[in-house]
Amino acid sequence: MAYQEFSMEHHWLPFTPNRSFRKDPRIFVAAEGMHFTTHDGRQVLDGISSLWCVGAGHNRKPINEAIKKQLDTLDYATAFQAGNDQAFKAAEIIAGMAPGDLNKVLFCNSGSEAADTSLKLALAYHRACGEGQRNVFIGREKGYHGVGFGGMSVGGIPANRKAYGAALLPRVDHLRFIHDPVNHAYINGVEPEWSEDLLLELEDRILPLHDPSNVAAVMVEPVAGSAGWYLPPKGYLRRLREICDRHGILLIFDEVITGFGRLGSNFGADYYGVVPDMLNFAKCVTNGVIPLGGVICSDRIYDAMMHAHAGAPEHAVEFFHGYTYSGHPVACAAAIATLELFQQEDLFERAGQMGLLLGDAMHSGFKGLPNVIGIRSLGLAGAVELSPVAGAPGKRAYDIFMDCFHHGVLVRPAADNIVLCPPYIVEQAHIERIVEVVADAIRRHA
Ligand SMILES: Cc1ncc(COP(=O)(O)O)c(C=O)c1O
């Protein structure tokens, strides 16, 4: 691919140090399978599924063809007061994949919008049930639910919140984080068994403080992804479900990362055997090719919202919420093709199997290297945690990320973790290459 001149004056990159990017740009111009081509003609192995999106690998023809066909058939149609066939079909497939009575899909365009949609639906649902006082949300420290005001407030990543002060939602509390660096620094594909009950503080402190009757919902990621792949203790999610049930609180799983195969199952909810009241998704649903997100909610929530309007006139809208592009036909056509491809190639099963190889390779390749203080792997993802450079948190992981990129592997720095989450089509040789490049970079930055 020939080098192409372009100005870098105008594009403000998201979640990126823009000043240093200019000095050493990382620009992709093509992708195929497991690899990118950069603007200067190099091949880079995608060790992070392009931010947890590209489960089926890059440039998959069935998805591309479905998009092209849809563009030539129905390019776009308004989503309000009308629908399109692709959105109904995609919703049917997604609901069919979801556990329990999660049967109704509200589409949006991203994980951030899914977070805010689910929080708004929680408030609207409680109001419909005559419990409009329930307006406290509970998230978790280091949780990530995108960048909208709702998701950011319930999220618990300090850097994402610190500039927004009083603009954050006022009635939000946070569970403590799920990490034990002493007893569970190294976890390979198992559920860590804690002697301490991490949810005692929810029952004994947080709920009494707000009074459970005021709490609308608890929102957590089954596995804390953006923070650096931190795994819940054994039984944690089940117990969270029980506590929510006891107090009439809705449980929302943010499965933007864990949804659609990352743990070797349809959803994290399946992996952990816990059915939430709402499940947020995005990313892998279209293999990342076209933006699409959504919330799958229970029949109970849908029915309550409809029931509350039983006496209302026919034209009354039950939920005043939606996006111009909710259920966009091209995005939904991409989702249908993606989900069919996942099934045809048995890619979730494959993710589970390759995850075992990734976990073993990470533990044998990284343990004992300089500054390595933890390794956590589950499903087809894992993180190696490094001790921070004194006075410069995040710098070591950032430097290692840059080093890996220059050696042809894209990894993800998250605080002082390096996170790996390759596409489900990954081969053993790719895993070996990724681990070798990361290990060498860790040594170089000792
Ligand atoms: C768990 C989780 N929720 C929400 C989001 C936000 O998604 P988006 O960037 O599509 O808005 C992400 C993104 O990584 C995520 O990991």
PDB file of C-alpha atoms and ligand atoms in Angstrom, residues 110-112 144-146 221 226 254 256-257 283, ligand 1:
ATOM      1  CA  SER A 110     -22.860   2.360  20.824  1.00  0.00           C
ATOM      2  CA  GLY A 111     -22.067   1.034  24.255  1.00  0.00           C
ATOM      3  CA  SER A 112     -22.366   4.513  25.729  1.00  0.00           C
ATOM      4  CA  TYR A 144     -16.670   1.521  32.456  1.00  0.00           C
ATOM      5  CA  HIS A 145     -20.002   2.216  30.823  1.00  0.00           C
ATOM      6  CA  GLY A 146     -18.983   4.651  28.130  1.00  0.00           C
ATOM      7  CA  GLU A 221     -19.708  -5.419  33.815  1.00  0.00           C
ATOM      8  CA  SER A 226     -11.718  -1.474  30.326  1.00  0.00           C
ATOM      9  CA  ASP A 254     -22.977  -4.180  30.716  1.00  0.00           C
ATOM     10  CA  VAL A 256     -20.418  -4.535  25.612  1.00  0.00           C
ATOM     11  CA  ILE A 257     -17.190  -6.536  25.939  1.00  0.00           C
ATOM     12  CA  LYS A 283     -19.061  -3.971  19.497  1.00  0.00           C
TER      13      LYS A 283
HETATM   14  C1  LIG B   1     -18.322  -2.337  29.199  1.00  0.00           C
HETATM   15  C2  LIG B   1     -18.397  -1.188  28.256  1.00  0.00           C
HETATM   16  N1  LIG B   1     -19.492  -0.426  28.250  1.00  0.00           N
HETATM   17  C3  LIG B   1     -19.613   0.622  27.419  1.00  0.00           C
HETATM   18  C4  LIG B   1     -18.620   0.944  26.538  1.00  0.00           C
HETATM   19  C5  LIG B   1     -18.764   2.127  25.642  1.00  0.00           C
HETATM   20  O1  LIG B   1     -18.959   1.743  24.345  1.00  0.00           O
HETATM   21  P1  LIG B   1     -18.816   2.802  23.149  1.00  0.00           P
HETATM   22  O2  LIG B   1     -17.386   3.202  23.093  1.00  0.00           O
HETATM   23  O3  LIG B   1     -19.298   2.026  21.965  1.00  0.00           O
HETATM   24  O4  LIG B   1     -19.706   3.947  23.470  1.00  0.00           O
HETATM   25  C6  LIG B   1     -17.475   0.154  26.480  1.00  0.00           C
HETATM   26  C7  LIG B   1     -16.392   0.460  25.530  1.00  0.00           C
HETATM   27  O5  LIG B   1     -15.331  -0.104  25.551  1.00  0.00           O
HETATM   28  C8  LIG B   1     -17.347  -0.923  27.380  1.00  0.00           C
HETATM   29  O6  LIG B   1     -16.245  -1.675  27.403  1.00  0.00           O
END
